[in-house]
Coordinates of N, CA, C and O in Angstrom, one line a residue:
X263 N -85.5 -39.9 -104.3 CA -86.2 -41.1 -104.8 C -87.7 -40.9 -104.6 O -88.1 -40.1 -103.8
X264 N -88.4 -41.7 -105.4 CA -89.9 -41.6 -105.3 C -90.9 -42.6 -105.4 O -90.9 -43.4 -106.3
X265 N -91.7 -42.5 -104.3 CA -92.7 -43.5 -104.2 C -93.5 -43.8 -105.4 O -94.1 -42.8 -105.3
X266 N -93.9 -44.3 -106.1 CA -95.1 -44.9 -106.7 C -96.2 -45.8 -106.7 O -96.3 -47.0 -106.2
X267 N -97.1 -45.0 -107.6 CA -98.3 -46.2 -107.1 C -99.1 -45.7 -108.2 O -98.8 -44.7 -108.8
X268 N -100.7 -46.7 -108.7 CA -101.6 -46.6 -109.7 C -102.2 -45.9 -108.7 O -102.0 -45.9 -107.5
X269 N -103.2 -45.3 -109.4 CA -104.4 -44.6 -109.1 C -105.5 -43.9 -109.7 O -105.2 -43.4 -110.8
X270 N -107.1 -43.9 -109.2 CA -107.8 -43.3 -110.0 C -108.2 -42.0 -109.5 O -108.9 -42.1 -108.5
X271 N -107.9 -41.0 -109.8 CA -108.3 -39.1 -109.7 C -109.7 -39.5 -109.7 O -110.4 -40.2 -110.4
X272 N -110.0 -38.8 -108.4 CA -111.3 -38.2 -108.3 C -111.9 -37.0 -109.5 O -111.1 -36.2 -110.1
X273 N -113.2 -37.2 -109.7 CA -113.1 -35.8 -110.7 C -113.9 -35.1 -109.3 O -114.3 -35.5 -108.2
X274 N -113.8 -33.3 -110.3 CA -114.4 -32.0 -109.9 C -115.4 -31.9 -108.3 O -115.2 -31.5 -107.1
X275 N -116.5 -32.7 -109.2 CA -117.3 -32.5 -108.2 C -118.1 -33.3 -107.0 O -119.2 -33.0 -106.4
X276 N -117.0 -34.7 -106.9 CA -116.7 -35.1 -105.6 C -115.7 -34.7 -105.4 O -116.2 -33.7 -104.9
X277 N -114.3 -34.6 -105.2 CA -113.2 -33.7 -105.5 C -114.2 -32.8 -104.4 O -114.6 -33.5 -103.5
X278 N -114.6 -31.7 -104.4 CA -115.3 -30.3 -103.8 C -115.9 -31.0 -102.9 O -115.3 -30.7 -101.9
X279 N -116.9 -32.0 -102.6 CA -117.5 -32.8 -101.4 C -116.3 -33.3 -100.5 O -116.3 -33.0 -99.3
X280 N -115.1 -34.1 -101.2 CA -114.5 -34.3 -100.1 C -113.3 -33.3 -99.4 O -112.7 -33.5 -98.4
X281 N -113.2 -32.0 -100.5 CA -112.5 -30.7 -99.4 C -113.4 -30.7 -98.4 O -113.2 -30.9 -97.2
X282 N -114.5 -30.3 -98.8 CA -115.8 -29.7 -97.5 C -115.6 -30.3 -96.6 O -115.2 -29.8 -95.5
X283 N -116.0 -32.1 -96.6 CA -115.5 -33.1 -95.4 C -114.4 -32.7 -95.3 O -114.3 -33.3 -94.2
X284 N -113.2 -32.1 -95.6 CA -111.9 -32.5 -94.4 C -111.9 -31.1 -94.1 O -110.9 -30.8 -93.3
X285 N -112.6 -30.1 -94.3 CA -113.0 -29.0 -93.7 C -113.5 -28.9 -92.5 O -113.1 -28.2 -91.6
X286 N -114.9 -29.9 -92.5 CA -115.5 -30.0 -91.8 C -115.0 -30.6 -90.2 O -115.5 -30.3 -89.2
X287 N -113.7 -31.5 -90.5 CA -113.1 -32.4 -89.7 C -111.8 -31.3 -89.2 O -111.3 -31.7 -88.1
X288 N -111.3 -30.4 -89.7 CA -110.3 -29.7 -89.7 C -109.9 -29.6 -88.1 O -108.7 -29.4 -87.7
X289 N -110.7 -29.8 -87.4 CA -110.2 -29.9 -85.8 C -109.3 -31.3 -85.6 O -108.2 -31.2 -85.0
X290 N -109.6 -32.3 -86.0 CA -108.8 -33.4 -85.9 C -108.2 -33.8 -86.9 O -108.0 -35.0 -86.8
X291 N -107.8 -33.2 -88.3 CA -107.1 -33.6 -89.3 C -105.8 -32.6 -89.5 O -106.0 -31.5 -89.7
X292 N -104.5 -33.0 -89.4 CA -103.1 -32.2 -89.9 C -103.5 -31.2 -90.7 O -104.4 -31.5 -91.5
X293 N -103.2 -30.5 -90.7 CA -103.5 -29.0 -91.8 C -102.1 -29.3 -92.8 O -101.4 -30.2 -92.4
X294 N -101.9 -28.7 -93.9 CA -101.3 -29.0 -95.3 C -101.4 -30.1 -95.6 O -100.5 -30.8 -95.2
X295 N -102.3 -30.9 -96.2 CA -102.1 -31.6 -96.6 C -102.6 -31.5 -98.0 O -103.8 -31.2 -98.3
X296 N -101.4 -31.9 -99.3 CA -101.7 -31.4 -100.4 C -101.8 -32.1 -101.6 O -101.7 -31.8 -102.7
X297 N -102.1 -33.3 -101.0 CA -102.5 -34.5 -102.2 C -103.8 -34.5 -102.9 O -104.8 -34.1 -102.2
X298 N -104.0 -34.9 -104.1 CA -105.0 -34.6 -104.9 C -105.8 -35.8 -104.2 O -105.4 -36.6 -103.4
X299 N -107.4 -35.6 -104.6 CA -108.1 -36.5 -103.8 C -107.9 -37.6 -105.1 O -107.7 -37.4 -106.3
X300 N -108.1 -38.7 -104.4 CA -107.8 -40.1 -105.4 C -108.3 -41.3 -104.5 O -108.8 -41.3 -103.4
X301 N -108.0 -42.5 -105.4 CA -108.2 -43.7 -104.6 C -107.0 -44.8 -105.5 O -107.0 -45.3 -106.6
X302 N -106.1 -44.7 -104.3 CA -104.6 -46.2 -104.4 C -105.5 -47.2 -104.7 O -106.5 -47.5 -104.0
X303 N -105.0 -47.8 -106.3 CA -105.0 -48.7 -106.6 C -104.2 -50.3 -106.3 O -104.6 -51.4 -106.2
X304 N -102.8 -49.8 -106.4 CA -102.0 -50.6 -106.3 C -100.8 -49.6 -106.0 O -100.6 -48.5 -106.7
X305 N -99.9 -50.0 -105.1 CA -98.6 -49.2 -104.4 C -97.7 -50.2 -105.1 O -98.1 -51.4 -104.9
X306 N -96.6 -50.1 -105.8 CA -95.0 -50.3 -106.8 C -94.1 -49.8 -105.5 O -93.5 -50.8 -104.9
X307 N -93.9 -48.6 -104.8 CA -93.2 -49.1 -103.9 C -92.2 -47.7 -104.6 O -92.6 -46.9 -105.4
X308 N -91.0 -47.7 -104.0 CA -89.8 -46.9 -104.9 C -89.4 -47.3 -106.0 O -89.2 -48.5 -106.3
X309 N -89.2 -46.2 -106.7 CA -89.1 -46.1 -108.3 C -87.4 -45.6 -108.4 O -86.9 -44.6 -108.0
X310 N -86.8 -46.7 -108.9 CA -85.5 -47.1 -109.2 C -84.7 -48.0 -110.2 O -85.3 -48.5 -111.2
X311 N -83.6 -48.1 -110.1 CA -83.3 -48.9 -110.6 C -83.4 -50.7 -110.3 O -83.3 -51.7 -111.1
X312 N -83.5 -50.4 -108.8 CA -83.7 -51.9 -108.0 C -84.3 -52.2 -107.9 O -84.2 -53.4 -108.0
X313 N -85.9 -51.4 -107.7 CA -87.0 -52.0 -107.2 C -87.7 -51.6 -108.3 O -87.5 -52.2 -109.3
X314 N -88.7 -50.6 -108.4 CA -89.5 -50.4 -110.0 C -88.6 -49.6 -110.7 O -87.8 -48.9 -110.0
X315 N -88.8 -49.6 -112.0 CA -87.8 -48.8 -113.0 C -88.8 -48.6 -114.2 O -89.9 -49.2 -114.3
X316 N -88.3 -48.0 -115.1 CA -88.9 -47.6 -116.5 C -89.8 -49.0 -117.3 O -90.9 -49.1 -117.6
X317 N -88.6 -50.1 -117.3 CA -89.1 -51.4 -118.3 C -90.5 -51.9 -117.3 O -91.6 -52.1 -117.9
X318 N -90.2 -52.1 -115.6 CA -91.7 -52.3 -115.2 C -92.6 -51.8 -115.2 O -93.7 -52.5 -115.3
X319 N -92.6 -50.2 -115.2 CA -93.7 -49.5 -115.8 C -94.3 -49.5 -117.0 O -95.5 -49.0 -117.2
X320 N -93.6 -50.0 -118.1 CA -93.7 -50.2 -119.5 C -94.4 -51.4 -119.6 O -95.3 -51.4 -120.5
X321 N -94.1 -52.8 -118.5 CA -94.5 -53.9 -118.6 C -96.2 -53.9 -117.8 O -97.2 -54.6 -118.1
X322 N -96.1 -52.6 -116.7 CA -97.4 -52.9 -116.5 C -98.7 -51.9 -117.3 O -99.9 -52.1 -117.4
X323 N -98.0 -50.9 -117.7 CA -99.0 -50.4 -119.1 C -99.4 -51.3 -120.1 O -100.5 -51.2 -120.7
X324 N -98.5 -52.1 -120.4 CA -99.1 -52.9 -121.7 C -100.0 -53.7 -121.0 O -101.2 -53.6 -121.3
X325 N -99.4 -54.8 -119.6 CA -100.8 -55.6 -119.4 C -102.2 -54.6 -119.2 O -103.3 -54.9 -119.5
X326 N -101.8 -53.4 -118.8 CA -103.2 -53.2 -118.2 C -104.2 -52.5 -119.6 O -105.4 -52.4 -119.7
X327 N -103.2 -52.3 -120.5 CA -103.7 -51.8 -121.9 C -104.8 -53.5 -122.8 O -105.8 -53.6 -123.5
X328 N -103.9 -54.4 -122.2 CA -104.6 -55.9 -122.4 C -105.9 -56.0 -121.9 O -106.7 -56.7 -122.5
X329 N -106.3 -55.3 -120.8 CA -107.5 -55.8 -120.2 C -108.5 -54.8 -121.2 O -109.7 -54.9 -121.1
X330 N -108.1 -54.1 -121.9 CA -108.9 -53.6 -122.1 C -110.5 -52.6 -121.3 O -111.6 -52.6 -121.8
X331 N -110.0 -52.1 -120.3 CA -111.1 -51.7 -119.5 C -111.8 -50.5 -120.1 O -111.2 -49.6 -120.7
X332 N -113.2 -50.7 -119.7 CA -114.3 -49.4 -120.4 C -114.2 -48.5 -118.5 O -114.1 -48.8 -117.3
X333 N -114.4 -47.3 -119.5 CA -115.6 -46.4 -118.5 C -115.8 -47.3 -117.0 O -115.8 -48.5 -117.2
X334 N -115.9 -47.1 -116.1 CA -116.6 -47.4 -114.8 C -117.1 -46.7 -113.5 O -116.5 -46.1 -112.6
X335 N -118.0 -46.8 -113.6 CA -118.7 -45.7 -111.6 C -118.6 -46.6 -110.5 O -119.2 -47.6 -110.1
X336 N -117.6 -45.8 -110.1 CA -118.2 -46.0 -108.2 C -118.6 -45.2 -107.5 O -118.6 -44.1 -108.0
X337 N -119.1 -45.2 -106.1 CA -120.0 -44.9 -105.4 C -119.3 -44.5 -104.1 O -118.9 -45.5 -103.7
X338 N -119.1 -43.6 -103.4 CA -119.1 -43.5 -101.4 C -119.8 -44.4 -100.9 O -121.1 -44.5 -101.0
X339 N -119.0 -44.9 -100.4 CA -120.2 -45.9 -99.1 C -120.2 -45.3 -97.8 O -121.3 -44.8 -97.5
X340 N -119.2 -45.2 -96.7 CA -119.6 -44.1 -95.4 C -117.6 -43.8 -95.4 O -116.6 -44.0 -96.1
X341 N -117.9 -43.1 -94.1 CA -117.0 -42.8 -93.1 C -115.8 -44.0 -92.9 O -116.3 -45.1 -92.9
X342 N -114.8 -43.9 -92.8 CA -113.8 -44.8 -92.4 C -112.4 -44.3 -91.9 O -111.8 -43.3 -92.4
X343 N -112.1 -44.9 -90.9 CA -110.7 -44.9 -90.0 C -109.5 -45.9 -90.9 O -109.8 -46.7 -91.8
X344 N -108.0 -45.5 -90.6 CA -107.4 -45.8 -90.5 C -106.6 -45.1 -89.0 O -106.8 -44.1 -88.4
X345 N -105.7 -46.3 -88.8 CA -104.8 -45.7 -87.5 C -104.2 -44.4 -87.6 O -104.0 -43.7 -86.6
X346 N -104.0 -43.9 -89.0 CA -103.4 -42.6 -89.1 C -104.7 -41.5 -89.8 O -104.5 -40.3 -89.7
X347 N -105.7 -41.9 -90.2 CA -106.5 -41.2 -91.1 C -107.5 -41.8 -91.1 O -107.9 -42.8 -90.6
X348 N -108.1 -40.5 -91.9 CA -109.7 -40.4 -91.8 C -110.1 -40.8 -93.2 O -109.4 -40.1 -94.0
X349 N -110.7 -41.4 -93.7 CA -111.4 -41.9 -95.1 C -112.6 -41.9 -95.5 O -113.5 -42.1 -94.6
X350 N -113.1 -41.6 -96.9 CA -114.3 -42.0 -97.5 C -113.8 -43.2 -97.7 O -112.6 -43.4 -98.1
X351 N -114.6 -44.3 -97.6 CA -114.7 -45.7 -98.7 C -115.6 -46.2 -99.6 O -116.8 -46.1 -99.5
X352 N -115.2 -46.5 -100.3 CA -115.7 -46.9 -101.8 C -116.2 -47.8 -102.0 O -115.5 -48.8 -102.1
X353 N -117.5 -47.9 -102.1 CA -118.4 -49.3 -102.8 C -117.3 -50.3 -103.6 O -116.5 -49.8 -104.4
X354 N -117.3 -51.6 -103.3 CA -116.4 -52.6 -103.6 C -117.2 -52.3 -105.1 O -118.3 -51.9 -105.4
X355 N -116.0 -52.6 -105.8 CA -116.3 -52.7 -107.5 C -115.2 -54.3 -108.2 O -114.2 -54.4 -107.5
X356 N -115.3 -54.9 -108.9 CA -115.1 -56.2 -109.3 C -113.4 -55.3 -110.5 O -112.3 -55.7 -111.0
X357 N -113.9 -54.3 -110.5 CA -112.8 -53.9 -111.7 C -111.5 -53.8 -111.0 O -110.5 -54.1 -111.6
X358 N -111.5 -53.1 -109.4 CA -110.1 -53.4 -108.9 C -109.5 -54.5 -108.2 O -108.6 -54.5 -107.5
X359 N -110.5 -55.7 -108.7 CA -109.7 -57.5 -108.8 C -108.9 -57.7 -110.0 O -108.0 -58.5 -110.2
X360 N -109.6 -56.9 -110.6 CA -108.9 -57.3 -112.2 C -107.7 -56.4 -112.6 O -106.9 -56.6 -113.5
X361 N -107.9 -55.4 -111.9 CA -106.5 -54.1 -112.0 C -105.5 -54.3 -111.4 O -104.4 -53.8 -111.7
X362 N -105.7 -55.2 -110.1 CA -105.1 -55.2 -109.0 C -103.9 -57.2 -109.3 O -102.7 -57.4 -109.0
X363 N -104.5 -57.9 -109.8 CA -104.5 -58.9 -110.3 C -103.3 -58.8 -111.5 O -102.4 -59.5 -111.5
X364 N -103.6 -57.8 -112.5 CA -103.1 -57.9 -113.4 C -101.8 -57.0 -113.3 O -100.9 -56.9 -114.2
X365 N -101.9 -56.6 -112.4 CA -100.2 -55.4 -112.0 C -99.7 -56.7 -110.9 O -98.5 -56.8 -111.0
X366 N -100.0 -57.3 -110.4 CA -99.6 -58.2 -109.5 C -98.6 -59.1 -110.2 O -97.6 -59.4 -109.6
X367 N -99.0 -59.6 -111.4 CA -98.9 -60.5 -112.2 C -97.2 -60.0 -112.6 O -96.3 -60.9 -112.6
X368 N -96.7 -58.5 -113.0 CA -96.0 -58.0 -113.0 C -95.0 -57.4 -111.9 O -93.9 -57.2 -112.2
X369 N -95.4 -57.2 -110.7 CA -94.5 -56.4 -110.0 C -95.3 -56.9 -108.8 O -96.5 -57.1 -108.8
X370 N -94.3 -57.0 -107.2 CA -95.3 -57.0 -106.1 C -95.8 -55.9 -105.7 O -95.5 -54.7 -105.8
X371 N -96.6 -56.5 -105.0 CA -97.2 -54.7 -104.4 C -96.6 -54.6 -102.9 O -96.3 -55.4 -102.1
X372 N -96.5 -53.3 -102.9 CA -95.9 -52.8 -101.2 C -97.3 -52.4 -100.4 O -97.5 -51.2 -100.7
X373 N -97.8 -52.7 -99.9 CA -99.0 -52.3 -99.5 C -100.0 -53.9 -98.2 O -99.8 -55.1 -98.2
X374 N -100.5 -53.4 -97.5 CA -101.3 -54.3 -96.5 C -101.9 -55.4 -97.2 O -101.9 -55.4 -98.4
X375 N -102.2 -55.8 -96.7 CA -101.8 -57.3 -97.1 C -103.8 -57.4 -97.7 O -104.2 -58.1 -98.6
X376 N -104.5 -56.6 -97.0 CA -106.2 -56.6 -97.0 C -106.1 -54.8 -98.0 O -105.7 -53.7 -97.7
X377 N -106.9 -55.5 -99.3 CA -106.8 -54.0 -99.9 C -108.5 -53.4 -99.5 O -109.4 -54.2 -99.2
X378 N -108.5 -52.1 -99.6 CA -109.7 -51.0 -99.0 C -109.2 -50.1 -99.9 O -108.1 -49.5 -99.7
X379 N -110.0 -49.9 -101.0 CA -110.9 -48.8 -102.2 C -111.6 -47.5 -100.8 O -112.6 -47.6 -100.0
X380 N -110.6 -46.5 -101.1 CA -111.3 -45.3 -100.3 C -110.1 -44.4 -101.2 O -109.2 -44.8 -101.9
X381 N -110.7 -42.8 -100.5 CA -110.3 -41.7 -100.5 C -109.7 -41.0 -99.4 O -110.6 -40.7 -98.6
X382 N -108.6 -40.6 -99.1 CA -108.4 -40.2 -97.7 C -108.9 -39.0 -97.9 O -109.0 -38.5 -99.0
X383 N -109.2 -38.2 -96.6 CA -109.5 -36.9 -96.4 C -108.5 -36.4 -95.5 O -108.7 -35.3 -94.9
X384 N -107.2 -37.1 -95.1 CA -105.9 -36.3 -94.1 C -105.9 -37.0 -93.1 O -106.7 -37.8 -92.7
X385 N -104.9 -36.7 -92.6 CA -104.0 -37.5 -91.5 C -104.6 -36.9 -90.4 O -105.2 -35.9 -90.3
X386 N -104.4 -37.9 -89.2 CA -105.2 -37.0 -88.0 C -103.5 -36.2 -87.2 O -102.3 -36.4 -87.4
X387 N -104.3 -35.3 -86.3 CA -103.2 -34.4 -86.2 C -102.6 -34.4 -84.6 O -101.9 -33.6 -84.0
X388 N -103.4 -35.8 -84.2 CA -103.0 -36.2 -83.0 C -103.2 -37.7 -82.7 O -103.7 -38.4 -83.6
X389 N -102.8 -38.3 -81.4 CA -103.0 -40.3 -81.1 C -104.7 -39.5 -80.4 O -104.9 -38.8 -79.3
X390 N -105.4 -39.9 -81.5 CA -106.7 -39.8 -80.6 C -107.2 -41.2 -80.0 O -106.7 -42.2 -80.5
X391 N -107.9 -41.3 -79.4 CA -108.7 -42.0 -79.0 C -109.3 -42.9 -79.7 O -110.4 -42.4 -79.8
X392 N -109.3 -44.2 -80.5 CA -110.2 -44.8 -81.3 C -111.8 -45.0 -81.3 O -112.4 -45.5 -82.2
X393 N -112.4 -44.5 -80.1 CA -113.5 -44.5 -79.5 C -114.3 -43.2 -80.0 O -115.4 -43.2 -80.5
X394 N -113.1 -42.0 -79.6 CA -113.8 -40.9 -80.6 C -113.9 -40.6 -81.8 O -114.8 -39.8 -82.2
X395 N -113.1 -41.3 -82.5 CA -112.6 -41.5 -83.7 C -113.7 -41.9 -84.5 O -114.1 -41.4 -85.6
X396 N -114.3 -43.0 -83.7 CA -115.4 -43.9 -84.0 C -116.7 -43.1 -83.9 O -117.6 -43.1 -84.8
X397 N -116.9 -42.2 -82.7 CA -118.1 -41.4 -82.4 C -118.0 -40.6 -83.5 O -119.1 -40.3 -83.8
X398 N -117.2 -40.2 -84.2 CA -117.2 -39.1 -85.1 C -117.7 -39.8 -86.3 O -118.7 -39.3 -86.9
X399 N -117.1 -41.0 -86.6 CA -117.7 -41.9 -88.3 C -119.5 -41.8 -88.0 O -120.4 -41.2 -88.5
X400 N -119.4 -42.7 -86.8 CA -121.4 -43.2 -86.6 C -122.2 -41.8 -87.0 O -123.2 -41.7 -87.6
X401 N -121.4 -40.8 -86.5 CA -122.7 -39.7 -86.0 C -122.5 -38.7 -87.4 O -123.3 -37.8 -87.7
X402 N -121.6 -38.9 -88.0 CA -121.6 -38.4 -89.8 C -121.7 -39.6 -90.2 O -121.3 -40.6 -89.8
X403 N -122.6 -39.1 -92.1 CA -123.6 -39.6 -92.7 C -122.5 -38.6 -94.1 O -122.1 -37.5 -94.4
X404 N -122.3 -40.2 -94.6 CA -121.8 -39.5 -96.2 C -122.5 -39.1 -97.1 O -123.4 -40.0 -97.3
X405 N -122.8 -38.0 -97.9 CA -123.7 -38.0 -98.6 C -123.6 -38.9 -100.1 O -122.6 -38.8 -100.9
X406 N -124.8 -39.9 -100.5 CA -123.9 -40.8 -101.5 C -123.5 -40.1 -102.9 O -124.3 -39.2 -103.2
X407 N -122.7 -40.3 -103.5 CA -122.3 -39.6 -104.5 C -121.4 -40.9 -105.7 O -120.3 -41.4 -105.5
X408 N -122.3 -41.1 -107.0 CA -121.3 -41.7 -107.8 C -120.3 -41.1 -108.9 O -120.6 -39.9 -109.1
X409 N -119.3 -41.5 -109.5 CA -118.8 -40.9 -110.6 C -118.1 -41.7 -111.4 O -118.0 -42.8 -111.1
X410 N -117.5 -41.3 -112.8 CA -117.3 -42.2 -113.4 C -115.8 -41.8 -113.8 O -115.2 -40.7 -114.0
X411 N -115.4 -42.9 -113.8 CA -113.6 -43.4 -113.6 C -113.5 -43.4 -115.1 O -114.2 -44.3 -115.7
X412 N -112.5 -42.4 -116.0 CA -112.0 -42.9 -117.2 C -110.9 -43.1 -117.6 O -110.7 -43.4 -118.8
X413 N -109.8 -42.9 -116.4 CA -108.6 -43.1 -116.2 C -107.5 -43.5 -115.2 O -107.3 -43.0 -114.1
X414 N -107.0 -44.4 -115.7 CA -106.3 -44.6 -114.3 C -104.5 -44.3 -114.2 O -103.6 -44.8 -114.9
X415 N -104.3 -43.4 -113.4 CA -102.8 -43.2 -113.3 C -101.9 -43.9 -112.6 O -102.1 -44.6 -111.6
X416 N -100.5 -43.6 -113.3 CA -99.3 -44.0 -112.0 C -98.9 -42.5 -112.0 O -98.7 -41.7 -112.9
X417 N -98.7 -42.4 -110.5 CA -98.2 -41.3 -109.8 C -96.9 -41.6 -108.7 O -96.7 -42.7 -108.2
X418 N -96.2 -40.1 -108.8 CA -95.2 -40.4 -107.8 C -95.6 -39.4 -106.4 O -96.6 -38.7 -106.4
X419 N -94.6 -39.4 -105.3 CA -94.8 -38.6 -104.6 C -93.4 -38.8 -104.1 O -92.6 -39.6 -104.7
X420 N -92.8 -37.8 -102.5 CA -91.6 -37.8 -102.1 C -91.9 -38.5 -100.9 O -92.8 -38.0 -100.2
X421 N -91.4 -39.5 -100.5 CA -91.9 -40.6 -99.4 C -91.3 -39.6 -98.1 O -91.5 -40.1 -96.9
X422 N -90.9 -38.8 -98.1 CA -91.0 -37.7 -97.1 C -91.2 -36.9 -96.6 O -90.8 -36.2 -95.7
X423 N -92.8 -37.0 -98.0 CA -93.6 -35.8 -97.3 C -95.1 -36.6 -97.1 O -95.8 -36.7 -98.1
X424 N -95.4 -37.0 -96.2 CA -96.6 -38.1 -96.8 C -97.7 -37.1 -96.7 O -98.7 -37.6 -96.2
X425 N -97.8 -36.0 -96.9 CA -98.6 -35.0 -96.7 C -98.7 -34.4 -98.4 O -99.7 -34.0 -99.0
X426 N -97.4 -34.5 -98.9 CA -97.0 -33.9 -100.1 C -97.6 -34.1 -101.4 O -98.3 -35.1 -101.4
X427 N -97.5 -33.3 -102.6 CA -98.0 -33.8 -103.9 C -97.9 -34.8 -104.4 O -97.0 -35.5 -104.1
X428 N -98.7 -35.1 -105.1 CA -99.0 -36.5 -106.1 C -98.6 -35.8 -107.3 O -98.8 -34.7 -107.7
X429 N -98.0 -37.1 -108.0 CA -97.5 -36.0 -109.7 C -97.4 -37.4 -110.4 O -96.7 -38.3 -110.1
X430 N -98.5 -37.0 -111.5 CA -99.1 -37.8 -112.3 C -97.6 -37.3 -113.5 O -97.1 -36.3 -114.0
X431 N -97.5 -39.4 -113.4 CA -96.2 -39.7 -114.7 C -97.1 -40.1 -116.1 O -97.0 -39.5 -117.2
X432 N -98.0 -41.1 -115.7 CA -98.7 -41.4 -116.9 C -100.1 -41.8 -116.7 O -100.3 -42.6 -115.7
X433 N -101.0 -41.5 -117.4 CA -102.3 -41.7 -117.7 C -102.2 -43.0 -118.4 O -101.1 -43.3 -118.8
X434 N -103.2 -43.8 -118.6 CA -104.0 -44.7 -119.4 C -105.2 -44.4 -119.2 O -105.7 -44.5 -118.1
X435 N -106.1 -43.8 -120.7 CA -107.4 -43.8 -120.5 C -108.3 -44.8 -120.8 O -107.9 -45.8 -121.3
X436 N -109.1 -44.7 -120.7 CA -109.9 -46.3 -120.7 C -110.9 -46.2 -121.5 O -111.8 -45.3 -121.5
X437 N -110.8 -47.3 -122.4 CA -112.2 -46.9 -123.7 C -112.8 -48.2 -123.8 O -113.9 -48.4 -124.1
X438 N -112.0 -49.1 -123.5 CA -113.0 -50.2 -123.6 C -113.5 -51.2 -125.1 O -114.3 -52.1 -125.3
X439 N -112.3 -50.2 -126.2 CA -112.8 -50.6 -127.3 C -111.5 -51.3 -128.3 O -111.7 -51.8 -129.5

């Protein structure tokens, strides 16, 4: 069975900034980890007959084909923790109220209850310390970098590898017109 969720692909050349960062971090980040760099839009949950299936997916392409969305850039803002991982986070943008809103409308979401627009860079590879954790965000400085979003995917993965590939089911590209 397989997890799903929307998402927007990093391109190329933040994509190459944020390998370097989890390079950089490689002392406290799990090694294989082989997910495309991206930022979760909205988590669907398992992809089924019970819980999402084909007609929901179908139902939430058409809404999101409704909003009609153009082109959009976002930005890095700094360093960020989760309990399991290390993150870029993402300048708040107004378009994933309206993305997020409009799949909602359709399906619930499986996900924290407080959404955060970031990028992970890997799981940490030990219970560190939140204090070091922290010393490590303050004392690195992101370099800012914007890019521009022209597509947004649903992707699946194997909920037992949380380390594992992401594998893009369907694109919607975004024109705005």
């Amino acid at each position: 069975m397989a997890f799903g969720l929307w998402y927007v692909p990093v391109p190329d050349e933040p994509a190459y900034y944020c390998q370097k960062l989890r390079e950089q971090f490689c002392n406290i980040l799990a090694p294989n980890y082989e997910r495309v760099f991206h930022i979760t839009v909205f988590v669907v949950g398992f992809c089924g007959a019970d819980d999402f299936g084909q007609v929901d997916l179908a139902e939430q392409i058409k809404a999101l084909a409704r909003l009609n969305l153009p082109p959009f850039e976002l930005s890095f803002s700094s360093l960020g923790t989760f309990d399991n991982s290390l993150h870029i986070k993402i300048n708040p943008h107004f378009v994933f109220d309206d993305i997020r809103q409009t799949l909602s409308a359709t399906h619930q979401e499986i996900s924290p209850a407080v959404y955060v627009p970031h990028i992970t860079l890997g799981f940490y590879q030990d219970n560190y310390p939140m204090a070091d954790i922290l010393d490590i965000i303050q004392t690195n400085q992101v370099a800012p970098k914007t890019f521009l979003v022209d597509k947004l995917i649903f992707g699946t993965y194997v909920p037992t590898q949380p380390q594992g590939k992401l594998s893009c089911e369907y694109q919607l590209l975004l024109s705005g017109v």
